[in-house]
mmCIF file of C-alpha atoms and ligand atoms in Angstrom:
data_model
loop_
_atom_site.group_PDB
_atom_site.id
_atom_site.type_symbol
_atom_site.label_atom_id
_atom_site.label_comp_id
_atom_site.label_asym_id
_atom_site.label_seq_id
_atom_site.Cartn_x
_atom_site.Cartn_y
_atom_site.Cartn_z
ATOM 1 C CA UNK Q 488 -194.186 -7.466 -16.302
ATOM 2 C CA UNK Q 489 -194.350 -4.347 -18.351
ATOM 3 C CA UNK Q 490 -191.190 -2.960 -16.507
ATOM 4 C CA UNK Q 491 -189.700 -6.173 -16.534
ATOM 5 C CA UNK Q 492 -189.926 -6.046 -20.462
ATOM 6 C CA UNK Q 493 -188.681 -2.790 -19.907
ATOM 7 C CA UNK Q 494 -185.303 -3.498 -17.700
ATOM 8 C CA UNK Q 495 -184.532 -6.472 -20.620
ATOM 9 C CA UNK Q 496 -184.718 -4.286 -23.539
ATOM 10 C CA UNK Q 497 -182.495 -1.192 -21.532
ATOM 11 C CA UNK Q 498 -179.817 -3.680 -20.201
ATOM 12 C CA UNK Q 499 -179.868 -5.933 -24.026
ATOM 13 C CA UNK Q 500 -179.745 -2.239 -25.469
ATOM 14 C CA UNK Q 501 -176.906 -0.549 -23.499
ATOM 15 C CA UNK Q 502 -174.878 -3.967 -24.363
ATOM 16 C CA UNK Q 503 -175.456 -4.084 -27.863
ATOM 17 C CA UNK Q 504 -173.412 -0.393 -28.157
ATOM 18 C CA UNK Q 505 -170.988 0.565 -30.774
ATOM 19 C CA UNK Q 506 -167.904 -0.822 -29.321
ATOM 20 C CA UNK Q 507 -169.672 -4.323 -28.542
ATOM 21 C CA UNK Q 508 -167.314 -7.290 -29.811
ATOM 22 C CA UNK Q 509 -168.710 -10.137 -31.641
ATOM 23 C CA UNK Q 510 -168.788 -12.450 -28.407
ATOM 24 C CA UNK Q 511 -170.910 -9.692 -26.273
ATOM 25 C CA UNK Q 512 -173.066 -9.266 -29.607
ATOM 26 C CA UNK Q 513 -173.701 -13.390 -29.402
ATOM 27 C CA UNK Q 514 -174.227 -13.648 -25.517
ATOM 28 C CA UNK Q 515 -176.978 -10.991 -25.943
ATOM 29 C CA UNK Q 516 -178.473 -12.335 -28.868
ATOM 30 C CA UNK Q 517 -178.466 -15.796 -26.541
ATOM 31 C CA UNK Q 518 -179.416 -14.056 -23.122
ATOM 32 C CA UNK Q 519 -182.373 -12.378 -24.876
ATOM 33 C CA UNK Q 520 -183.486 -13.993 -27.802
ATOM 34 C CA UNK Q 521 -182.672 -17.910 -27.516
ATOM 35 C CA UNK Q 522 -184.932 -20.908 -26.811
ATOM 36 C CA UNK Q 523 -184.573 -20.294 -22.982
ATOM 37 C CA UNK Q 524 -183.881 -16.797 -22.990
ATOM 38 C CA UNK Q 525 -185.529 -13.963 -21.409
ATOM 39 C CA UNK Q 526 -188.351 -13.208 -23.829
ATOM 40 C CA UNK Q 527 -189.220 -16.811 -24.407
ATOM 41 C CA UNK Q 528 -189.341 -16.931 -20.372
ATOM 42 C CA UNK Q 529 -191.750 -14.327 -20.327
ATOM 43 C CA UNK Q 530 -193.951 -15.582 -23.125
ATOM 44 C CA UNK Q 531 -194.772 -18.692 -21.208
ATOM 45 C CA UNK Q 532 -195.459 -16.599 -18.119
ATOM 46 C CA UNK Q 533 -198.243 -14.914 -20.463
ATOM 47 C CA UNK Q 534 -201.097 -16.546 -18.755
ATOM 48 C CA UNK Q 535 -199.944 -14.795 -15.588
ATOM 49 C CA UNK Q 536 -201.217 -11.462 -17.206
ATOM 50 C CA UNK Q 537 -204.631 -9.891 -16.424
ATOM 51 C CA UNK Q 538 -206.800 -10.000 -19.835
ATOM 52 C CA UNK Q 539 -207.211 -6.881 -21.186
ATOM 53 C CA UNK Q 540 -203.203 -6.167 -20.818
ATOM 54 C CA UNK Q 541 -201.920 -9.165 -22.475
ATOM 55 C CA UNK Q 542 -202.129 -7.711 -26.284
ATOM 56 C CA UNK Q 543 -200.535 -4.788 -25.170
ATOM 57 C CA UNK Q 544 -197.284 -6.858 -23.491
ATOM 58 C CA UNK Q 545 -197.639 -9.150 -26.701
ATOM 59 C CA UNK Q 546 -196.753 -6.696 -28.422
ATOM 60 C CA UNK Q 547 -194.597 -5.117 -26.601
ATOM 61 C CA UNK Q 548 -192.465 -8.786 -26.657
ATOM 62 C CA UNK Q 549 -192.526 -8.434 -30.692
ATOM 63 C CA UNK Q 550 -191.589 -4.695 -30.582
ATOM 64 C CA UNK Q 551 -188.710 -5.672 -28.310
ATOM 65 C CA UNK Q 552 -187.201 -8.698 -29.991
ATOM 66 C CA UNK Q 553 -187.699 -7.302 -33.388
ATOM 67 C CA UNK Q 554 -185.116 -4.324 -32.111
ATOM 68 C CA UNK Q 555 -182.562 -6.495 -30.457
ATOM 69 C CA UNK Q 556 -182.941 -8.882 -33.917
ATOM 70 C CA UNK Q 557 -182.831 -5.438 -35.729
ATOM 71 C CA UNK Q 558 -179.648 -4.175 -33.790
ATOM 72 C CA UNK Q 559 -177.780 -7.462 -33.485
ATOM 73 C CA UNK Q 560 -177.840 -7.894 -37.444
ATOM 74 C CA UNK Q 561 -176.549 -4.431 -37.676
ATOM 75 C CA UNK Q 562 -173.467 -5.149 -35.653
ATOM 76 C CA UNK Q 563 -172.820 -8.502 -36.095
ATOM 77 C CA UNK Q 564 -172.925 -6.788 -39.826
ATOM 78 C CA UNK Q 565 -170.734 -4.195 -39.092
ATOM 79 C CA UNK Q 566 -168.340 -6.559 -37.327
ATOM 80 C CA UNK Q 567 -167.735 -8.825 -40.334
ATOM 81 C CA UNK Q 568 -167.091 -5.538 -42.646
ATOM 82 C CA UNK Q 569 -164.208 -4.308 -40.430
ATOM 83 C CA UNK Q 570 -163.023 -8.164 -39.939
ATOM 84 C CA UNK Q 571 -162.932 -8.054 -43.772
ATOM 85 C CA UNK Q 572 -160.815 -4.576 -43.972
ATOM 86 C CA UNK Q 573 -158.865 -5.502 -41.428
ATOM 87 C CA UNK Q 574 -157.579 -8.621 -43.177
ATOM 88 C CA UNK Q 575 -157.508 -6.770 -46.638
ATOM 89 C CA UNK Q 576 -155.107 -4.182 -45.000
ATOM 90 C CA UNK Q 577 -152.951 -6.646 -43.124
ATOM 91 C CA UNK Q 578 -152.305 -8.948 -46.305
ATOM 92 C CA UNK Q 579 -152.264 -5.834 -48.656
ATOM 93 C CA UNK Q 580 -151.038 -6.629 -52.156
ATOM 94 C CA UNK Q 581 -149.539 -4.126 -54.333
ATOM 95 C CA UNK Q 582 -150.583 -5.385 -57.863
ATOM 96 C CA UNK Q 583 -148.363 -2.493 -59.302
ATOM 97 C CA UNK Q 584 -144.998 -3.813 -58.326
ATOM 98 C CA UNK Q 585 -143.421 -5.284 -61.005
ATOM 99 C CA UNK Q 586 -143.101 -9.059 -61.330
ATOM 100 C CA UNK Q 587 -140.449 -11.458 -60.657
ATOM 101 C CA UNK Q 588 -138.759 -12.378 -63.400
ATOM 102 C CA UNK Q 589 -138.599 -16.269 -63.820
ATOM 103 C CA UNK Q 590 -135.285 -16.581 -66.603
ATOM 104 C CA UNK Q 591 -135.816 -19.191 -69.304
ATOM 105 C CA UNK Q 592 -133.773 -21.691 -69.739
ATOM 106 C CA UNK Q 593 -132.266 -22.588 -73.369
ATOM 107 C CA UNK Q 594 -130.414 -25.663 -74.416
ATOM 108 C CA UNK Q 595 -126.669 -26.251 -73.778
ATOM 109 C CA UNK Q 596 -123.841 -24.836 -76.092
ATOM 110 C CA UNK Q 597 -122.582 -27.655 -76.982
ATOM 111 C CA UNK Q 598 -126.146 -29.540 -77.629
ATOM 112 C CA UNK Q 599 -126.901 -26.731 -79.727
ATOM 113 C CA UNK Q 600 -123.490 -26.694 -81.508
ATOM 114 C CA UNK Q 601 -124.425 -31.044 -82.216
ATOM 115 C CA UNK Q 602 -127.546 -30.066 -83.455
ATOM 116 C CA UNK Q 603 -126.381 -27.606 -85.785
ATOM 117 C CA UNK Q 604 -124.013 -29.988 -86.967
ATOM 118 C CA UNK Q 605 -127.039 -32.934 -87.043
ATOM 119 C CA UNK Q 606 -129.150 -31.071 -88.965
ATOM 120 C CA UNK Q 607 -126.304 -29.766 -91.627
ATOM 121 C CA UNK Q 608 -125.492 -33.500 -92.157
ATOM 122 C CA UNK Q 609 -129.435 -34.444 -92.745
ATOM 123 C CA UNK Q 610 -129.630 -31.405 -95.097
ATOM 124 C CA UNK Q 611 -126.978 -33.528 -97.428
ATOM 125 C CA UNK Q 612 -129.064 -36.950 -96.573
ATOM 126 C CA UNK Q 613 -127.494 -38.413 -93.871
ATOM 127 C CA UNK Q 614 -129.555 -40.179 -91.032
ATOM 128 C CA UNK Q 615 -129.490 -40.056 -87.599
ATOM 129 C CA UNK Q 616 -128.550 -43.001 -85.476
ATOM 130 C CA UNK Q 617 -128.061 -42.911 -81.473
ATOM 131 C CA UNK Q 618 -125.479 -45.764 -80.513
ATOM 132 C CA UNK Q 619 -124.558 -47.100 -77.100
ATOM 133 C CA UNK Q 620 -121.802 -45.593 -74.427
ATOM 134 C CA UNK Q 621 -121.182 -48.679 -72.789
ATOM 135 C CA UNK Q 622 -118.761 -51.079 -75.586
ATOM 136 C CA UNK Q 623 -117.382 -54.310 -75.362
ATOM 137 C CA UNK Q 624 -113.647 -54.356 -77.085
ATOM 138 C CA UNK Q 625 -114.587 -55.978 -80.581
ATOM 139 C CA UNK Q 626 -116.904 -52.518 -81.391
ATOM 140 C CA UNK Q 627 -114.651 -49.949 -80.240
ATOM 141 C CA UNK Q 628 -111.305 -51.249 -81.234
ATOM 142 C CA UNK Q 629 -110.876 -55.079 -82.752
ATOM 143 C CA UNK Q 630 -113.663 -54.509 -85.377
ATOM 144 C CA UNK Q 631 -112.096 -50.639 -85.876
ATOM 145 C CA UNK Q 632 -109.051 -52.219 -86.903
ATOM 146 C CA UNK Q 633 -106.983 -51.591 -83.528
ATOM 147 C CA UNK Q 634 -104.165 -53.929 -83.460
ATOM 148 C CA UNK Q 635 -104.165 -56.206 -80.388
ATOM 149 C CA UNK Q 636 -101.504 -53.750 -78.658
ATOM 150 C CA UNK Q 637 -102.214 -50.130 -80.366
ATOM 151 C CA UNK Q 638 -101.565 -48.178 -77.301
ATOM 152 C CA UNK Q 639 -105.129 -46.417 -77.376
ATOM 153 C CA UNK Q 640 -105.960 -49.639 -76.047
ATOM 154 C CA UNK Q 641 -104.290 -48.867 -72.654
ATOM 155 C CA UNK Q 642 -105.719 -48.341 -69.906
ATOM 156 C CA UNK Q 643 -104.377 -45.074 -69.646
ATOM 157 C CA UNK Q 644 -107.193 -43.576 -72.152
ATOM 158 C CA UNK Q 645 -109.835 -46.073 -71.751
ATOM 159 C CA UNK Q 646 -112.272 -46.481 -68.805
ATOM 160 C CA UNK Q 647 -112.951 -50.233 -68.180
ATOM 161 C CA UNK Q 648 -116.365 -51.266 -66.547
ATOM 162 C CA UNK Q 649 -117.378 -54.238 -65.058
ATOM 163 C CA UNK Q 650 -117.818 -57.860 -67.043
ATOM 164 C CA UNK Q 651 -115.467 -56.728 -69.323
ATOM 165 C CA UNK Q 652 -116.783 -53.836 -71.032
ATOM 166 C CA UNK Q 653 -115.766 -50.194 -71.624
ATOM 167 C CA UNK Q 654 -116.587 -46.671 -71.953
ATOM 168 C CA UNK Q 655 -116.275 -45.737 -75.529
ATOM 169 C CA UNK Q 656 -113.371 -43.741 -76.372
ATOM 170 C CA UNK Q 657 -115.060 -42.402 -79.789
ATOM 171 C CA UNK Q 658 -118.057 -42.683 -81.616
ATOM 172 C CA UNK Q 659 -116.603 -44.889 -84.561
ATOM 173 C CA UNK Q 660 -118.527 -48.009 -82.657
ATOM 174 C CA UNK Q 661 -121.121 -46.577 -84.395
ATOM 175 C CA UNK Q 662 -120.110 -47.318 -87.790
ATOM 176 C CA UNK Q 663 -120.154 -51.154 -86.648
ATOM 177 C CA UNK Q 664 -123.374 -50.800 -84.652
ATOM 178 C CA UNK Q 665 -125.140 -50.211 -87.384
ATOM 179 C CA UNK Q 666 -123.610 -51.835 -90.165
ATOM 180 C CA UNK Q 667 -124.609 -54.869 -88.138
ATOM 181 C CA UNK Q 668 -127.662 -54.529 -88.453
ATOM 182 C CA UNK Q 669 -128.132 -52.405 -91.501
ATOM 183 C CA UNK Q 670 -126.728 -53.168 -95.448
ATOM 184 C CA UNK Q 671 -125.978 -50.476 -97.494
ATOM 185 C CA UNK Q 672 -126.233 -48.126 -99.744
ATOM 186 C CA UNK Q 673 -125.773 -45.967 -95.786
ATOM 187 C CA UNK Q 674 -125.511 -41.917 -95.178
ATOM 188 C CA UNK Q 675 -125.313 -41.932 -91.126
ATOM 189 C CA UNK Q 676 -124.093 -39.997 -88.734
ATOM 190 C CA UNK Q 677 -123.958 -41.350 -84.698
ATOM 191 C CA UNK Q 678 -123.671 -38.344 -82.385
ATOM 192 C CA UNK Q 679 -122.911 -39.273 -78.534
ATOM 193 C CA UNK Q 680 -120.732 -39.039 -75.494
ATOM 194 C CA UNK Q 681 -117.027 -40.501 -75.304
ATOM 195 C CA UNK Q 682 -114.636 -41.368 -72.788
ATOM 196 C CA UNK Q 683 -110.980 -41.151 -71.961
ATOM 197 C CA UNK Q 684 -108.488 -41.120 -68.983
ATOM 198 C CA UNK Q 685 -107.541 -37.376 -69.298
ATOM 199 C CA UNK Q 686 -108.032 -34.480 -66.884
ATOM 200 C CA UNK Q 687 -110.227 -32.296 -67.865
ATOM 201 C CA UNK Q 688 -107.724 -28.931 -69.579
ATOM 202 C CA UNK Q 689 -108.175 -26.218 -71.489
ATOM 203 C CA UNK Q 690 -108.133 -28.920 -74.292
ATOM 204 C CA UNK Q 691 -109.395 -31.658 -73.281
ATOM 205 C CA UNK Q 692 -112.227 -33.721 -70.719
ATOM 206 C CA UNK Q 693 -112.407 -37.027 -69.766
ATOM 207 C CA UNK Q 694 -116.245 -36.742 -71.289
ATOM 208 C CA UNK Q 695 -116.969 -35.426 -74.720
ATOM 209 C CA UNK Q 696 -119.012 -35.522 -77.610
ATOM 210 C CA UNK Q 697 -118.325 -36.355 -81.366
ATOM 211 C CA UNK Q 698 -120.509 -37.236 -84.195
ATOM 212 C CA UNK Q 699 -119.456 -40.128 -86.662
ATOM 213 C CA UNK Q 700 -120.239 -39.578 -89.798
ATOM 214 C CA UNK Q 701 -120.158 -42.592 -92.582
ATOM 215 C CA UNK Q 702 -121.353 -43.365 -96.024
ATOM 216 C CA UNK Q 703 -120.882 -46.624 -97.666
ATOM 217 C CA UNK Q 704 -122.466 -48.077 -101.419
ATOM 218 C CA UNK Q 705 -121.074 -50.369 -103.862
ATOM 219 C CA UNK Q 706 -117.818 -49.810 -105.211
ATOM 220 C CA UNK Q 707 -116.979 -46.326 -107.137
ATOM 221 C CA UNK Q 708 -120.613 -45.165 -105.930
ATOM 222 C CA UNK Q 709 -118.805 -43.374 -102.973
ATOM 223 C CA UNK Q 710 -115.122 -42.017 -103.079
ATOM 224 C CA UNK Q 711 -112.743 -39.512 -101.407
ATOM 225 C CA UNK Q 712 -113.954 -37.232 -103.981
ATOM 226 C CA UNK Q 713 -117.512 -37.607 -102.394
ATOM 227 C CA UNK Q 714 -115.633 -37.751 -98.747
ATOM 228 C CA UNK Q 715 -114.019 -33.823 -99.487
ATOM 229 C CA UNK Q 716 -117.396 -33.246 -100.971
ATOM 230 C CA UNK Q 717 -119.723 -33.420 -98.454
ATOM 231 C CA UNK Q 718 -117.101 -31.888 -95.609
ATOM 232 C CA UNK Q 719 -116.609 -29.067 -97.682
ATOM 233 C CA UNK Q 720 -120.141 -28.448 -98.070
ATOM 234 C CA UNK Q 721 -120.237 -29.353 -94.206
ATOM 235 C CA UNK Q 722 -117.508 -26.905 -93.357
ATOM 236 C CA UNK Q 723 -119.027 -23.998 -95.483
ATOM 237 C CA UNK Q 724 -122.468 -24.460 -93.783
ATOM 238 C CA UNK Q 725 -121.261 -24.484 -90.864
ATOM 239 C CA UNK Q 726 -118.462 -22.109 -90.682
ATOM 240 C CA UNK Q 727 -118.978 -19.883 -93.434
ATOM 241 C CA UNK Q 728 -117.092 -19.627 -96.248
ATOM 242 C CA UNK Q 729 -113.413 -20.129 -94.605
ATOM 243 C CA UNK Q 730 -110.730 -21.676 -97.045
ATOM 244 C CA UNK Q 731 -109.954 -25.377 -96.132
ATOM 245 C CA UNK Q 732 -107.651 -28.077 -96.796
ATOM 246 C CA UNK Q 733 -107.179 -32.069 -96.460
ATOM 247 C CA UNK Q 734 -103.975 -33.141 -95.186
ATOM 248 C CA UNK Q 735 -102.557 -36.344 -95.134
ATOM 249 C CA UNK Q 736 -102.947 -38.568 -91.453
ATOM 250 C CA UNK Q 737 -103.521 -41.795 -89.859
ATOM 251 C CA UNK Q 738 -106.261 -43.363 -88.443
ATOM 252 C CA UNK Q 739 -106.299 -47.823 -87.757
ATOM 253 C CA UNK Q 740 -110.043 -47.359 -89.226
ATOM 254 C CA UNK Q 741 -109.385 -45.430 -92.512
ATOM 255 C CA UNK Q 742 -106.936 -45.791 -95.505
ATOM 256 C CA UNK Q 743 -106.229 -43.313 -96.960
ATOM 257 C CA UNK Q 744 -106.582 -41.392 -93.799
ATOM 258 C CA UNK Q 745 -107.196 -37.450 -93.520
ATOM 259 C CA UNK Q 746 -107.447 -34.347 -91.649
ATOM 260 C CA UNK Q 747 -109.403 -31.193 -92.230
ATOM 261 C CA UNK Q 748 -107.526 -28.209 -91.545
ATOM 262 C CA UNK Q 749 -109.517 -24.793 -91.653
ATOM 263 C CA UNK Q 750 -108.298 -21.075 -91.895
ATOM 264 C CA UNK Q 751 -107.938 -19.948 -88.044
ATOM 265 C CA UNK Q 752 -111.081 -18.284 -87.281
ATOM 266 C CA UNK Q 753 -109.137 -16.180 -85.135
ATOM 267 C CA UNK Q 754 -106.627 -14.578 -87.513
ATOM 268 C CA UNK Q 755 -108.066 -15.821 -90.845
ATOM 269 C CA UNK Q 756 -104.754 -17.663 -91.714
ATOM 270 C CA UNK Q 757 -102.457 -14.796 -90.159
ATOM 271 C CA UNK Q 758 -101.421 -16.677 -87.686
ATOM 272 C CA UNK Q 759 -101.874 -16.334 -84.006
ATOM 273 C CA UNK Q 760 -101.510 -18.165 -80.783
ATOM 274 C CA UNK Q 761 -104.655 -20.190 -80.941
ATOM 275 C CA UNK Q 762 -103.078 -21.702 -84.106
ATOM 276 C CA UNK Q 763 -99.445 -22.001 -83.216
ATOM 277 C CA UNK Q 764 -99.051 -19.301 -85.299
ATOM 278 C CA UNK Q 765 -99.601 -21.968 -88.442
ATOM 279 C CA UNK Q 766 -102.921 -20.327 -89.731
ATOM 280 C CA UNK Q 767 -104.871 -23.555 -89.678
ATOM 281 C CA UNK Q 768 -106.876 -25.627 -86.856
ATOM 282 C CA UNK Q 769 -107.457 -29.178 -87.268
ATOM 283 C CA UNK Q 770 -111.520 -29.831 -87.310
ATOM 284 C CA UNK Q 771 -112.202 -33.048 -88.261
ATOM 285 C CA UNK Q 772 -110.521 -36.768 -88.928
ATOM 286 C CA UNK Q 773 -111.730 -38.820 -91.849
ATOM 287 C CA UNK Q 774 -110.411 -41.341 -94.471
ATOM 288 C CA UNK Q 775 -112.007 -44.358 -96.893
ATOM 289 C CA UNK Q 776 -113.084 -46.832 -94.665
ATOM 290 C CA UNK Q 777 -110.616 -49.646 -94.143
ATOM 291 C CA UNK Q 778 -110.898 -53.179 -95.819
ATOM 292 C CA UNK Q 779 -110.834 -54.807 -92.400
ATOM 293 C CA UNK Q 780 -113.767 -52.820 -91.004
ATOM 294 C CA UNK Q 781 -115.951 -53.384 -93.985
ATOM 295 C CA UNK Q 782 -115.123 -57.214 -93.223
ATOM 296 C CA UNK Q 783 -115.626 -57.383 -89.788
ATOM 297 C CA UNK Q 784 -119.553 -56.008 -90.486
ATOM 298 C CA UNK Q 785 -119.644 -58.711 -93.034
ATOM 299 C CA UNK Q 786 -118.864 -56.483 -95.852
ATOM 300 C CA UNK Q 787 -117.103 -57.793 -98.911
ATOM 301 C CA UNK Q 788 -114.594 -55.039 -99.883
ATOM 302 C CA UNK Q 789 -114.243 -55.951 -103.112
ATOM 303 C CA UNK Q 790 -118.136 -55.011 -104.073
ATOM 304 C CA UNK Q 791 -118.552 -51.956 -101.172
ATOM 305 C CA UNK Q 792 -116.447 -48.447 -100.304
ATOM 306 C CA UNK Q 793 -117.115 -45.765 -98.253
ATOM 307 C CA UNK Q 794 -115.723 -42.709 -96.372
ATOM 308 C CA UNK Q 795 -116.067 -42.237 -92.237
ATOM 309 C CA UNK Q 796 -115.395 -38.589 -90.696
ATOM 310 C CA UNK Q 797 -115.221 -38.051 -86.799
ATOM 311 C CA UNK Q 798 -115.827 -34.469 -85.333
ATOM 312 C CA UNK Q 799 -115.162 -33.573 -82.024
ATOM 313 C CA UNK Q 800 -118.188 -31.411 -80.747
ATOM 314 C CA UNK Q 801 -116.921 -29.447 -77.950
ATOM 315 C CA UNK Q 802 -113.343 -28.634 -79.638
ATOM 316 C CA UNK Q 803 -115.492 -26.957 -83.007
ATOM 317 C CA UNK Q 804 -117.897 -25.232 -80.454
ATOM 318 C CA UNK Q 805 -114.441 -23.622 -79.082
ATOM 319 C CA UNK Q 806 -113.788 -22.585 -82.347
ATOM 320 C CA UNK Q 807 -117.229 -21.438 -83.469
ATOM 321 C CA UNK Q 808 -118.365 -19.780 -80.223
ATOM 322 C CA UNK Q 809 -114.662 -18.349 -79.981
ATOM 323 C CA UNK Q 810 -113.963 -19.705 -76.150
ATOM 324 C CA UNK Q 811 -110.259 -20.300 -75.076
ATOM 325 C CA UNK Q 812 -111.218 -23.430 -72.542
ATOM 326 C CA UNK Q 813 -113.150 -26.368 -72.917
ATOM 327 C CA UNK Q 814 -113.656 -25.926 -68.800
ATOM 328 C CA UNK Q 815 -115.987 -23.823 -69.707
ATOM 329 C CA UNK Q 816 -118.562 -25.977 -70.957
ATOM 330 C CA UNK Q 817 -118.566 -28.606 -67.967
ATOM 331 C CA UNK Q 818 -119.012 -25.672 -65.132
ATOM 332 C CA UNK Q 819 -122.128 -24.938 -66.241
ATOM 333 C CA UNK Q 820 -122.014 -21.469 -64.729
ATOM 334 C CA UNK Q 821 -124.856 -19.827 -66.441
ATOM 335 C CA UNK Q 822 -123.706 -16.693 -66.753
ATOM 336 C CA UNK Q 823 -121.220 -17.996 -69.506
ATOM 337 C CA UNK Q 824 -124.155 -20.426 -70.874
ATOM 338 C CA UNK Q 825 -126.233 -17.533 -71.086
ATOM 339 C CA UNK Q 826 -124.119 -15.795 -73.577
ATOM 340 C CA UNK Q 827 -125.021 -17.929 -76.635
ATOM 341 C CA UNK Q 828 -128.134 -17.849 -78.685
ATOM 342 C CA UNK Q 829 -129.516 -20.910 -79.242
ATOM 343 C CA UNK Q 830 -129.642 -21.390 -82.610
ATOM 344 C CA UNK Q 831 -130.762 -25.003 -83.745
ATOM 345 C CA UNK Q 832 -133.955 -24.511 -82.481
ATOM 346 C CA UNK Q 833 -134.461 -27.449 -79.976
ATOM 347 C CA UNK Q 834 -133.134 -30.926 -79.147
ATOM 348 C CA UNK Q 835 -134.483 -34.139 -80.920
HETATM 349 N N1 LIG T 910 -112.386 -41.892 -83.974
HETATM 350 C C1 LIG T 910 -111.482 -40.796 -84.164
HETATM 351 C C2 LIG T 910 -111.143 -40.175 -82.836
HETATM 352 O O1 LIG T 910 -111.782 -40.449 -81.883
HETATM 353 C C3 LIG T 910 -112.090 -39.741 -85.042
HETATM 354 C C4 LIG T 910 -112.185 -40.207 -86.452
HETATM 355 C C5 LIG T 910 -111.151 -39.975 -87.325
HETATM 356 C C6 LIG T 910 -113.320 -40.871 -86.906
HETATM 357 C C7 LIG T 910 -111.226 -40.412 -88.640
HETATM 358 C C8 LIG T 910 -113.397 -41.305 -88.210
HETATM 359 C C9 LIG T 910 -112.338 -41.050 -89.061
HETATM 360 O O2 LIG T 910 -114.454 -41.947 -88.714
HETATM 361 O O3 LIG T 910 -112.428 -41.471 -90.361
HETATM 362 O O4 LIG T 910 -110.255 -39.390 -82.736
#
């Protein structure tokens, strides 16, 4: 029995050497130490052995299975470490490359350019009001004082939608949106999106943005000396101090009607090809708000005035940001969005 001990802890020994892989280290530790493996076989043949030599081969059992124990742990050990390096050095990280840079977005040009404007108008009092895009006839035109066949009413500029209704071709609904629902004394101004039939140009888009502007109080409480007021103090803040002027124009909504002309930011009133070579760009329409739209709210115009001013968003940001085509806007390529700081500091 003694050599039989013997021959199971040569053979388990010669197994378990350095190069043994983890499944040779298991079917050893099975083979020899398990429930019905070779040591626990000879245990229960222990009654075979003569007296006086059974504590020596007990012990000789422990001795025996205490070194295989011993010898698996230390490679099953050793296995796991160089599983563990091996891993580390296949999926090796170098933590001293430099990052990826993930860019950060900013708001648009042109939402930044209505924000400035917002926030220049609610500096002088004014309140925001969001109005809707899609207008029946009466709020965009009829109550605005459109004749029944002023050509803007053609289909050529205005997009028609279903049941009747259309995309608005300004933001001047706004002045009877709210003066529905709102009496004055009113300092608003309706910022949005507007729609007409022309190709998009170095001009122009079929989708832009304007804010209406309006102010309306009893009679004498609000004039055109108020009206060159505040869009002087608008123009200044906004521009910088350029020289302006109000020239004489014609709008169905206004009487007397206007248009703000400022010094070409370009040439500074030299003259250039931006300008036509006049000195001037046109910025803004506004006027005193027409009899007929004061009525059509519900208005009497003999006890209420007031002024109305539309700006066209993208057609100042041209001027302020100094780009030669609207285009450029509506690409969305950043790498021209990029170029502008944003300078309102967020959208509402
Ligand atoms: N609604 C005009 C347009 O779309 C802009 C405008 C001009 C608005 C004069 C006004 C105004 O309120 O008084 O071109």
């Amino acid at each position: 029995m003694k050599e039989q001990l013997e021959e199971i802890r040569r053979r388990a020994m010669s197994e378990l050497g350095d190069n043994a892989d983890e499944a040779q280290v298991d079917a050893v530790r099975v083979r020899v130490l398990g429930r019905s493996g070779e040591l626990t076989e000879i245990m229960r043949r222990m009654r075979e052995v003569p007296n006086e030599e059974r504590p020596a081969i007990g012990q000789l059992i422990n001795q025996i299975k205490r070194e295989v124990e011993a010898r698996v742990e230390e490679l099953s050990e050793k296995l796991k470490a160089a599983a563990l390096d091996k891993s580390l050095n296949e999926k090796r990280i170098d933590v001293t490359l430099p990052g990826m840079r993930i860019a950060r977005g900013r708001i648009h040009p042109i939402t930044d350019i209505m924000e400035q404007m917002l926030q220049i108008f609610e500096s002088l009092g004014f309140e925001v009001e969001m109005t809707q895009d899609i207008e029946d006839d009466f709020h965009n035109f009829e109550a605005l004082n459109f004749k029944e066949h002023h050509p803007a009413r053609d289909m050529q500029d205005t997009f028609y939608v279903e049941g009747g209704m259309l995309l608005r071709t300004h933001t001047s609904n706004g002045q009877i949106r709210v003066m529905e629902k709102r009496r004055p004394p009113l300092a608003i101004v309706c910022p949005g999106k507007c729609y007409r039939r022309d190709d998009l140009s170095v001009r122009a888009s079929p989708m832009f943005t304007q804010i209406e502007g309006f102010m309306v109080d009893k009679i004498g409480r609000v004039t055109m000396a108020h009206l060159k007021g505040v869009l002087t103090q608008f123009a200044q803040a906004f521009f910088g101090a350029t020289a302006i002027r109000f020239r004489a124009s014609y709008f169905p909504f206004t009487e007397p009607s206007a248009e703000l002309d400022m010094h070409c930011l370009l040439c500074d009133g030299a003259g250039c090809p931006v300008c036509k070579h006049s000195g001037w760009t046109e910025v803004l329409g506004c006027g005193m708000i027409h009899p007929n739209v004061l009525r059509a709210v519900g208005c009497d115009p003999a006890e209420y005035q007031g002024f109305a001013f539309g700006i066209g968003v993208e057609r100042t940001g041209l001027l302020k940001l100094g780009v030669d085509d609207m285009r450029l806007f509506f690409e969305n390529d950043l790498r021209f969005l990029a170029q502008f700081p944003a300078l309102s500091g967020g959208v509402r």
